[in-house]
mmCIF file of N, CA and C in Angstrom:
data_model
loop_
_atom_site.group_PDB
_atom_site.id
_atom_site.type_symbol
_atom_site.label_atom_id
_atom_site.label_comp_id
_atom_site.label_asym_id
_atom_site.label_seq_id
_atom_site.Cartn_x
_atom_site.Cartn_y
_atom_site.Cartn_z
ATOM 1 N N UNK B 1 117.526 58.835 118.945
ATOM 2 C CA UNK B 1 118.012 59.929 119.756
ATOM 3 C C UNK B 1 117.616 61.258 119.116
ATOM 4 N N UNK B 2 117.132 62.270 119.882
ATOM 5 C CA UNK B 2 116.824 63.969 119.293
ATOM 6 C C UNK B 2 117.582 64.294 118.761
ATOM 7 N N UNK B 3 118.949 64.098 119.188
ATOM 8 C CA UNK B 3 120.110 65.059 118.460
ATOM 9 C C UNK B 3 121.339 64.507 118.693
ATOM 10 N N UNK B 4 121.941 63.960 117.439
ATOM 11 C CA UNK B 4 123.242 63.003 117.034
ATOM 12 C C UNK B 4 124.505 64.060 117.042
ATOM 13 N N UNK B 5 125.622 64.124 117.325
ATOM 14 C CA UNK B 5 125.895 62.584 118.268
ATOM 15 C C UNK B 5 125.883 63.058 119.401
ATOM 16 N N UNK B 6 125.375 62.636 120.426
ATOM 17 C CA UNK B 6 125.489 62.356 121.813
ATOM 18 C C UNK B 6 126.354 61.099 122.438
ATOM 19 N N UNK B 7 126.581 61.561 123.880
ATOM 20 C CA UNK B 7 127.400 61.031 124.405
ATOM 21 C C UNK B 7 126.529 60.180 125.476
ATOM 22 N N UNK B 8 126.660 59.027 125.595
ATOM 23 C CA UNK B 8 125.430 58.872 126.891
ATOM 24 C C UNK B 8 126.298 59.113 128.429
ATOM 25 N N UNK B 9 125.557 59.465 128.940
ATOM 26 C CA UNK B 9 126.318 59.623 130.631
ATOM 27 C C UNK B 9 125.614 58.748 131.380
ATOM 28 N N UNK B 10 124.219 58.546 131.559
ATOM 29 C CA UNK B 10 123.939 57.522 132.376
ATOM 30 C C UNK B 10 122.575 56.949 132.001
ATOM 31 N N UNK B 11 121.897 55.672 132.721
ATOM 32 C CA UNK B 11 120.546 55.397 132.785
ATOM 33 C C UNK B 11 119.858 56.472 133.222
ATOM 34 N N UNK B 12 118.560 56.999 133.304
ATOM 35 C CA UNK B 12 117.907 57.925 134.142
ATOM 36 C C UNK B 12 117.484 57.693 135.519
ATOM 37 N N UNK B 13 117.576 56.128 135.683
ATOM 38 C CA UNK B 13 117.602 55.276 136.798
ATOM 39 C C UNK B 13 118.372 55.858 137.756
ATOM 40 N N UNK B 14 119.005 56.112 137.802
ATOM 41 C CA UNK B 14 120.410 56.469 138.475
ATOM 42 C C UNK B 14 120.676 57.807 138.698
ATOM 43 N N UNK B 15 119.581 58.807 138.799
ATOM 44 C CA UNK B 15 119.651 59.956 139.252
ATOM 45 C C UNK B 15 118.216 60.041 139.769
ATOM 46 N N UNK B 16 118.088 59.937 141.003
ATOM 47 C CA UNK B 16 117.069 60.613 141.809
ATOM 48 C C UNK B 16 117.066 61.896 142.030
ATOM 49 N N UNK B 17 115.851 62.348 142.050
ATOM 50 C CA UNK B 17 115.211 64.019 142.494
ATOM 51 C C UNK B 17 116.027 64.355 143.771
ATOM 52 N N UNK B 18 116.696 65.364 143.793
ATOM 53 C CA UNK B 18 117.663 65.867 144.734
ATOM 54 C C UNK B 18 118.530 64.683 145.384
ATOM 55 N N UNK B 19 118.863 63.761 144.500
ATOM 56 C CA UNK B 19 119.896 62.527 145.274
ATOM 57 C C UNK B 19 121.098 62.749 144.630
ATOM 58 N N UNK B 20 121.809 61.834 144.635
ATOM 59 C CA UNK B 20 123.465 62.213 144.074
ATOM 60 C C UNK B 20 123.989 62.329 142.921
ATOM 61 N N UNK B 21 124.524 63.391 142.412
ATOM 62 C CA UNK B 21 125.414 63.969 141.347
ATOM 63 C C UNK B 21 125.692 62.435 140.361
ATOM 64 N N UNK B 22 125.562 62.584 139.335
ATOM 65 C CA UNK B 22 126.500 61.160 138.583
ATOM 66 C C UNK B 22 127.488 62.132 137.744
ATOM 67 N N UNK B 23 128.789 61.364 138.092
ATOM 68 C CA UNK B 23 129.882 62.005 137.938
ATOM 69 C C UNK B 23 130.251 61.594 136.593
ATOM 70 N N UNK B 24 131.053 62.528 135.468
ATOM 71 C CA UNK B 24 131.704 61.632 134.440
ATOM 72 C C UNK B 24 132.584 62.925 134.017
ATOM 73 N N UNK B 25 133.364 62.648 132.840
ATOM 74 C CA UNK B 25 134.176 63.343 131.984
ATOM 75 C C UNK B 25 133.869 63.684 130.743
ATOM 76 N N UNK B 26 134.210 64.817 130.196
ATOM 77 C CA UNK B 26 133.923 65.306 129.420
ATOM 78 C C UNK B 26 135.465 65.858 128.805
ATOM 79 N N UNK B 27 135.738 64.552 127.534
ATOM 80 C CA UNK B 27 137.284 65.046 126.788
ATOM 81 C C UNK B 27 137.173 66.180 125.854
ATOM 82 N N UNK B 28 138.356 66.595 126.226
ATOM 83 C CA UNK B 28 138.528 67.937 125.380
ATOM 84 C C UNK B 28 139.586 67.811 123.968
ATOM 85 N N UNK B 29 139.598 68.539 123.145
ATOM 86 C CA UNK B 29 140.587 68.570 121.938
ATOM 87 C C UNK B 29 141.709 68.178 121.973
ATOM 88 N N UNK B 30 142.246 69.083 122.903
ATOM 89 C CA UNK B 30 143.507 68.801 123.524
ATOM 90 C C UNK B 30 143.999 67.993 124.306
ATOM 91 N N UNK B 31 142.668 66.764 124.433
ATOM 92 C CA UNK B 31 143.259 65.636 125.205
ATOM 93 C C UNK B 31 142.727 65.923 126.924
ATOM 94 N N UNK B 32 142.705 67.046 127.332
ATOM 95 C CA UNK B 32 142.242 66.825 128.793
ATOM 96 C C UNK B 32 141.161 66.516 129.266
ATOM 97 N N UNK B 33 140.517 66.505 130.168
ATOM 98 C CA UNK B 33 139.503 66.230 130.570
ATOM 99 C C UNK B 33 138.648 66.777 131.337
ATOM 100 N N UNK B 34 137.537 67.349 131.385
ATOM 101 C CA UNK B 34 136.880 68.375 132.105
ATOM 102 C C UNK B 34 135.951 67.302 133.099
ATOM 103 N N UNK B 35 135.959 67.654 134.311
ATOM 104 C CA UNK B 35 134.715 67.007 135.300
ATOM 105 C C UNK B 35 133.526 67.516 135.174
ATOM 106 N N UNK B 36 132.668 66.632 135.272
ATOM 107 C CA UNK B 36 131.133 67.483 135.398
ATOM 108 C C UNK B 36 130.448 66.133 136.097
ATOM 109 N N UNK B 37 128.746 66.731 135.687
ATOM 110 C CA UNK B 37 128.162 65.710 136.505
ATOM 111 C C UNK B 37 126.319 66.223 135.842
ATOM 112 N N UNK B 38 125.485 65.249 136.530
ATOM 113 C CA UNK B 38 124.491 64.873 135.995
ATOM 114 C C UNK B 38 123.392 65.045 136.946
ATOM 115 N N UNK B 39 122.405 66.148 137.292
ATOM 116 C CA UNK B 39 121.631 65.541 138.641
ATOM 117 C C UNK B 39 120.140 65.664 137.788
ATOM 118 N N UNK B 40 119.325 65.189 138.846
ATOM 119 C CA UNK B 40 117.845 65.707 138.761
ATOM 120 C C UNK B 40 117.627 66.470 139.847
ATOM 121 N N UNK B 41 116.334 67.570 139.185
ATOM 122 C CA UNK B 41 116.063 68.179 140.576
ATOM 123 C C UNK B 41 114.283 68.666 139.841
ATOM 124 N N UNK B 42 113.514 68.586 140.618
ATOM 125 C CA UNK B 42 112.045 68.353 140.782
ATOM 126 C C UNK B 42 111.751 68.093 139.176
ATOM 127 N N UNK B 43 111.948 66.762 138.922
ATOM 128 C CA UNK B 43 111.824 65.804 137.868
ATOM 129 C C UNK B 43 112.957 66.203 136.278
ATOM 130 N N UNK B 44 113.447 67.295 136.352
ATOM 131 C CA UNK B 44 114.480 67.675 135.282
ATOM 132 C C UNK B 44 115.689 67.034 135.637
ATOM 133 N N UNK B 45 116.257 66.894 134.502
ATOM 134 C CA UNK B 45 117.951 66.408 134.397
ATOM 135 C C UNK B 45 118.322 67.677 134.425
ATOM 136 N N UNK B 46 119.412 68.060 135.018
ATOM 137 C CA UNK B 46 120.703 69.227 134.600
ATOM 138 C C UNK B 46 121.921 68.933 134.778
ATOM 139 N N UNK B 47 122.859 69.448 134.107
ATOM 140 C CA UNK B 47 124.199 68.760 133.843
ATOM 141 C C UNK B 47 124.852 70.186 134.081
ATOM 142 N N UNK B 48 126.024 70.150 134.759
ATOM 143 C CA UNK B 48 126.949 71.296 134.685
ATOM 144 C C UNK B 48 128.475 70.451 134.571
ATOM 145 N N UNK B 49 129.387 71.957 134.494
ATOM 146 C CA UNK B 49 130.768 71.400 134.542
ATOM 147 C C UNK B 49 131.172 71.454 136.374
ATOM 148 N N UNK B 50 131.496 70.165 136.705
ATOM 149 C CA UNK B 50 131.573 70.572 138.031
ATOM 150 C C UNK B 50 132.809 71.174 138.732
ATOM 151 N N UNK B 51 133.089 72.807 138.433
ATOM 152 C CA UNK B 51 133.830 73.660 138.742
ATOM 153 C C UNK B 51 133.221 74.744 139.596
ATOM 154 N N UNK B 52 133.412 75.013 140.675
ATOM 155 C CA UNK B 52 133.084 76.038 141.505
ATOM 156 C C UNK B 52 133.603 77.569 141.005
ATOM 157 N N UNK B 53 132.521 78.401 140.825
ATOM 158 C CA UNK B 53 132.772 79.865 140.217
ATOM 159 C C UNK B 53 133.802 80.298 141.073
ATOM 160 N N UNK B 54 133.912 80.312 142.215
ATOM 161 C CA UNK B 54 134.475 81.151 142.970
ATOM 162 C C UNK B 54 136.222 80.823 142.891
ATOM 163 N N UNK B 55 136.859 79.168 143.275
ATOM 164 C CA UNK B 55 137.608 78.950 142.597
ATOM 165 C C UNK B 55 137.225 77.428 142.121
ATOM 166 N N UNK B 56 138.518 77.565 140.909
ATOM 167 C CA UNK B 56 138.215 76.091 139.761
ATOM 168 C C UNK B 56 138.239 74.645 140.663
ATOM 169 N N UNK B 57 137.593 74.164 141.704
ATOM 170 C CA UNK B 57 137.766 72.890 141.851
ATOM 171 C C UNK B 57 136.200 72.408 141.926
ATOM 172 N N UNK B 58 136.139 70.760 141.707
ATOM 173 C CA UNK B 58 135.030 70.193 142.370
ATOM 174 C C UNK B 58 134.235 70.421 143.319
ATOM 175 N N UNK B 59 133.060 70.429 143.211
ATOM 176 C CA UNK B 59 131.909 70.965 144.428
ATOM 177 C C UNK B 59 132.091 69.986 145.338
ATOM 178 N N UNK B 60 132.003 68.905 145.011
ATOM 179 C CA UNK B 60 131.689 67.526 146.085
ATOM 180 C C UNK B 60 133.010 66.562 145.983
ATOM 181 N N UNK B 61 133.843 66.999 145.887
ATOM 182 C CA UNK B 61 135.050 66.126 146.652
ATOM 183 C C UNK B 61 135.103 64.900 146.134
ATOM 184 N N UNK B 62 134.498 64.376 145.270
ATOM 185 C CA UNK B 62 134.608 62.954 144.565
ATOM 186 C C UNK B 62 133.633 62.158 145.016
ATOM 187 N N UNK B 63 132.274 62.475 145.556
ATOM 188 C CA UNK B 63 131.347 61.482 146.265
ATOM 189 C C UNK B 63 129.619 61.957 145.611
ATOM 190 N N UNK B 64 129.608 62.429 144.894
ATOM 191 C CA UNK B 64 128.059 62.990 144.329
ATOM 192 C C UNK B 64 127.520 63.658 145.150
ATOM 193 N N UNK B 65 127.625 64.170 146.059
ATOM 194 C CA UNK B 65 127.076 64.318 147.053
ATOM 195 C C UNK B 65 126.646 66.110 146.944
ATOM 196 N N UNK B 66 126.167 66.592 146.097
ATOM 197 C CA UNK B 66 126.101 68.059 145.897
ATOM 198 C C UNK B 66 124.847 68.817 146.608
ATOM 199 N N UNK B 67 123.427 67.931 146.685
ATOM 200 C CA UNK B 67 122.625 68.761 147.394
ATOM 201 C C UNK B 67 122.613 69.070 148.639
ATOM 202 N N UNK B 68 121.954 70.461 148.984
ATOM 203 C CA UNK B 68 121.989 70.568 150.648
ATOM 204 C C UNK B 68 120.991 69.273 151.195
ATOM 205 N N UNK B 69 120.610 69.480 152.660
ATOM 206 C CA UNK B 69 119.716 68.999 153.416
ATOM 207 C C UNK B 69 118.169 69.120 152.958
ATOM 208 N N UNK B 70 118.461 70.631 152.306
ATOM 209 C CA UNK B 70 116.772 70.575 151.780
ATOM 210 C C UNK B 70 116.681 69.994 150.389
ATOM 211 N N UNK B 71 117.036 69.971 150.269
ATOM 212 C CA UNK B 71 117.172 69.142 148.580
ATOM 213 C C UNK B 71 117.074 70.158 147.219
ATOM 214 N N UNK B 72 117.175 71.827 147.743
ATOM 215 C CA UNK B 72 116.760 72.705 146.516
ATOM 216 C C UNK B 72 117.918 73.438 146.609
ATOM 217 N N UNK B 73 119.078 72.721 147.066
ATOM 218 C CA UNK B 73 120.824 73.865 146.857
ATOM 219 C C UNK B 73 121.708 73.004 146.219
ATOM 220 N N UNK B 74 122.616 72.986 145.162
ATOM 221 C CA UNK B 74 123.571 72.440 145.175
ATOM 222 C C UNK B 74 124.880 73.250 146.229
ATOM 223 N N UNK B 75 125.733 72.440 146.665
ATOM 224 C CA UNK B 75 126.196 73.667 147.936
ATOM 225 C C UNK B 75 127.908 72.783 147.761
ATOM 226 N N UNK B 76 128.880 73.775 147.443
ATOM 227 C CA UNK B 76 130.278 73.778 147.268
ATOM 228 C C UNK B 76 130.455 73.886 148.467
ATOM 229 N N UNK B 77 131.235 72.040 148.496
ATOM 230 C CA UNK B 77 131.613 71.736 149.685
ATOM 231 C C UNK B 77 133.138 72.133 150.283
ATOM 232 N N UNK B 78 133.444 73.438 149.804
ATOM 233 C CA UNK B 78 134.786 74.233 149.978
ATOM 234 C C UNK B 78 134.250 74.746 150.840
ATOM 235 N N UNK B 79 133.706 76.100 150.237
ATOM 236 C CA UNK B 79 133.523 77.062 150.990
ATOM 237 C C UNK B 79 131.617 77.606 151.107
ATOM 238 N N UNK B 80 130.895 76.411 150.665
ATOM 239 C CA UNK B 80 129.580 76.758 151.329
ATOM 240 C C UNK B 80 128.764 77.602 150.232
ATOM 241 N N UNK B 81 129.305 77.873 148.934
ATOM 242 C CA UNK B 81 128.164 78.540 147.825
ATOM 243 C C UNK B 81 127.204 77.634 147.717
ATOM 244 N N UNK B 82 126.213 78.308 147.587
ATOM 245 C CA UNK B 82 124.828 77.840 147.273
ATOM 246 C C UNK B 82 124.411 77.929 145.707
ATOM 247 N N UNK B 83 124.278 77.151 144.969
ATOM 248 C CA UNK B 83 123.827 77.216 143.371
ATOM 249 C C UNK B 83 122.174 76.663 143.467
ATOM 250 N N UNK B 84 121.581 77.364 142.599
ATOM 251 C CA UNK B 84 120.380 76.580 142.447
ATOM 252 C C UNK B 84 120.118 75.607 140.963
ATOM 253 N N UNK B 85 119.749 74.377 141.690
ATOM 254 C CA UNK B 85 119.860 73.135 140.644
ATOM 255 C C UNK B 85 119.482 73.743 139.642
ATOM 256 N N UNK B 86 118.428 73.908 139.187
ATOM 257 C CA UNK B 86 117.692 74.092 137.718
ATOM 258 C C UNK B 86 118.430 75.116 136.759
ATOM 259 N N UNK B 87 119.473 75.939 137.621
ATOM 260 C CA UNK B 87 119.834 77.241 136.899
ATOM 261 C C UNK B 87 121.484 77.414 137.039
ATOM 262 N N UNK B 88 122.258 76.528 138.110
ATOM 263 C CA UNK B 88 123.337 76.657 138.313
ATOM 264 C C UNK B 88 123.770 78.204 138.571
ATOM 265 N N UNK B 89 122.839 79.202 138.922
ATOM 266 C CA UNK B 89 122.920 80.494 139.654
ATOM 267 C C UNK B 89 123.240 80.234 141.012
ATOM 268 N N UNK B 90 124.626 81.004 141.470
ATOM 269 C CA UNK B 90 124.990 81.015 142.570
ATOM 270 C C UNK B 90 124.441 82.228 143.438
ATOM 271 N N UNK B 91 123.479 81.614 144.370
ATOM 272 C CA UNK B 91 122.604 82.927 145.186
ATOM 273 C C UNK B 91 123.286 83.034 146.834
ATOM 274 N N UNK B 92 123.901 82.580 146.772
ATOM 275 C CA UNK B 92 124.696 82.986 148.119
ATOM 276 C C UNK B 92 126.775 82.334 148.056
ATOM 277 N N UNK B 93 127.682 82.973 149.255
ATOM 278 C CA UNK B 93 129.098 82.452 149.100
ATOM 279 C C UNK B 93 129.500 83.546 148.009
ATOM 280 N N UNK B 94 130.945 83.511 147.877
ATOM 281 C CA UNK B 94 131.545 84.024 147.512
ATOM 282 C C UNK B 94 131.792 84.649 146.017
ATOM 283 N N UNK B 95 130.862 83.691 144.983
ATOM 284 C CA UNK B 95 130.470 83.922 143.889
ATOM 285 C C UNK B 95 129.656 84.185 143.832
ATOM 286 N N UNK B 96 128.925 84.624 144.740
ATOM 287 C CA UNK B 96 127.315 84.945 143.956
ATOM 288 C C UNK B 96 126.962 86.123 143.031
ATOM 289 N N UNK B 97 125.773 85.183 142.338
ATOM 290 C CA UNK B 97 125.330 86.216 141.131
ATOM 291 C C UNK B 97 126.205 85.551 139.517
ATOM 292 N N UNK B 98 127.401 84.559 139.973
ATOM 293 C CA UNK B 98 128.231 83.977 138.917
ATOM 294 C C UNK B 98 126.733 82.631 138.842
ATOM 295 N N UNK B 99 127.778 81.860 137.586
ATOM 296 C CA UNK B 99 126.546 80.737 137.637
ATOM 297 C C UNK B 99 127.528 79.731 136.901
ATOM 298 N N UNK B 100 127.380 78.409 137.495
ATOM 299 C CA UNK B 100 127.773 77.153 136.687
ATOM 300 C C UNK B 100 127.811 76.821 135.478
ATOM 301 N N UNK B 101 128.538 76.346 134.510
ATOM 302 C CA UNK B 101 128.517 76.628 133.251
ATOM 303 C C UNK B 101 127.875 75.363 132.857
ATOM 304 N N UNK B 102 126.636 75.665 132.728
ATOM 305 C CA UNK B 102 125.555 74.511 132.050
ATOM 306 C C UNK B 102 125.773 73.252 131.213
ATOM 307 N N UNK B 103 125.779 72.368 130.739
ATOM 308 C CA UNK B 103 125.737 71.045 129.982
ATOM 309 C C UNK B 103 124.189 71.125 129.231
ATOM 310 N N UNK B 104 124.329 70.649 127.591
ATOM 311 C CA UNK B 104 122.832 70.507 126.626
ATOM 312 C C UNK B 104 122.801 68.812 127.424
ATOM 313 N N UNK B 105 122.259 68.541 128.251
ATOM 314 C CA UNK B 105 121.782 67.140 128.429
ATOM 315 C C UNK B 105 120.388 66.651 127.841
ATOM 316 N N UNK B 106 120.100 65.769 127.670
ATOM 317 C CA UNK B 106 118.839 65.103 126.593
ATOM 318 C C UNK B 106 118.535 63.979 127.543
ATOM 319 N N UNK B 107 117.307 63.645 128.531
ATOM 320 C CA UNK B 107 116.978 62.868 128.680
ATOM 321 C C UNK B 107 116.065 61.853 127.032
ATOM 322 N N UNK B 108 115.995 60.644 127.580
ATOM 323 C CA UNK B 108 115.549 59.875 126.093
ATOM 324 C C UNK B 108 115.228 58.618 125.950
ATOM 325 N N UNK B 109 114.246 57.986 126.313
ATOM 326 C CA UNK B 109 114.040 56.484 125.958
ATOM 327 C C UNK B 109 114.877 55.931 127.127
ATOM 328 N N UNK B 110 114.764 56.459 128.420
ATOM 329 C CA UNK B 110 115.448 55.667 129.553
ATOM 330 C C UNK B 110 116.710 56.267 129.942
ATOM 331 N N UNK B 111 117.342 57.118 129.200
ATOM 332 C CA UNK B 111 119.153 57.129 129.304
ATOM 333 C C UNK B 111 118.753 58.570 129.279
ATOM 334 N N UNK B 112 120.105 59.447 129.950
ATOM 335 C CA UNK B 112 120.689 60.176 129.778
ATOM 336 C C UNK B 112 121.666 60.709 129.024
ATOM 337 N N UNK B 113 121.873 61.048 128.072
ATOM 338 C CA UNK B 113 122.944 62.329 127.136
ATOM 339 C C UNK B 113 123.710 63.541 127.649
ATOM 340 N N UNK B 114 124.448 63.411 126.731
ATOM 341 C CA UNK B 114 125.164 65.010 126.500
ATOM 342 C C UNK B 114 124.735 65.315 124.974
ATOM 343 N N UNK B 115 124.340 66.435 124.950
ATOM 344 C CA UNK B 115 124.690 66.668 123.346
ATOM 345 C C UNK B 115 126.107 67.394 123.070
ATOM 346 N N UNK B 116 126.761 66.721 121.935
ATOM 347 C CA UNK B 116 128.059 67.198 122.104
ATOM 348 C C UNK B 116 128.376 67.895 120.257
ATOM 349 N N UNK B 117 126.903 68.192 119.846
ATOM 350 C CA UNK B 117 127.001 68.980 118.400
ATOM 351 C C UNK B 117 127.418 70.491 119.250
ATOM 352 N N UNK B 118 128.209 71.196 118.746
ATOM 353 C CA UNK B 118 128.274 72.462 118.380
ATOM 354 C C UNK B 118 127.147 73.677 118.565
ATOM 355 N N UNK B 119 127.045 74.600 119.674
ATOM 356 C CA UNK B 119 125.537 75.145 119.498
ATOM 357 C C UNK B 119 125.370 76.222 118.535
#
């Protein structure tokens, strides 16, 4: 692995180019648990925390389901913000100009990561 310790989140199998979010958790110090998720988008992995800027809930309702129709929006299925995959910049909705708070993910020998060292 590039950079110890990592957490694995998934096969790389399991995220298609603009197909569905892979969902997981991310524990915190204090015991709670933060949601996030895992996509590809024109052959990159990106990982965010999946919290909507505008307010704190899930983009996709519990189903992966984050890209638009065209396959180049992630789109908060609240109220319709538009993020762009690669950058988690919200360019349209109620936050815009805010941006998703990124994940160090490591694709690697088949699998997917988190890096969870300290930056």
């Amino acid at each position: 692995m590039a950079a110890a310790p990592a957490l694995l989140i998934c096969a790389s199998a399991q995220l298609e180019d603009g197909g569905l979010a892979y969902r997981f958790e991310i524990a915190q110090a204090d015991g709670s648990r933060l949601p996030a998720f895992a996509i590809r988008y024109r052959g990159q992995v990106h990982g965010y925390l999946n919290r909507c800027c505008h307010i704190p809930i899930e983009l996709d309702l519990q189903d992966g389901k984050l890209f638009d129709l065209s396959g180049h929006h992630l789109v908060c299925s609240m109220h319709g913000a538009l993020y762009h995959p690669a950058t988690g910049y919200c360019s349209w909705g109620p936050c815009r100009g805010q941006s998703l708070t990124a994940l160090d993910v490591i694709e690697e020998n088949g699998q997917v990561w988190l890096n969870v060292m300290p930056g």
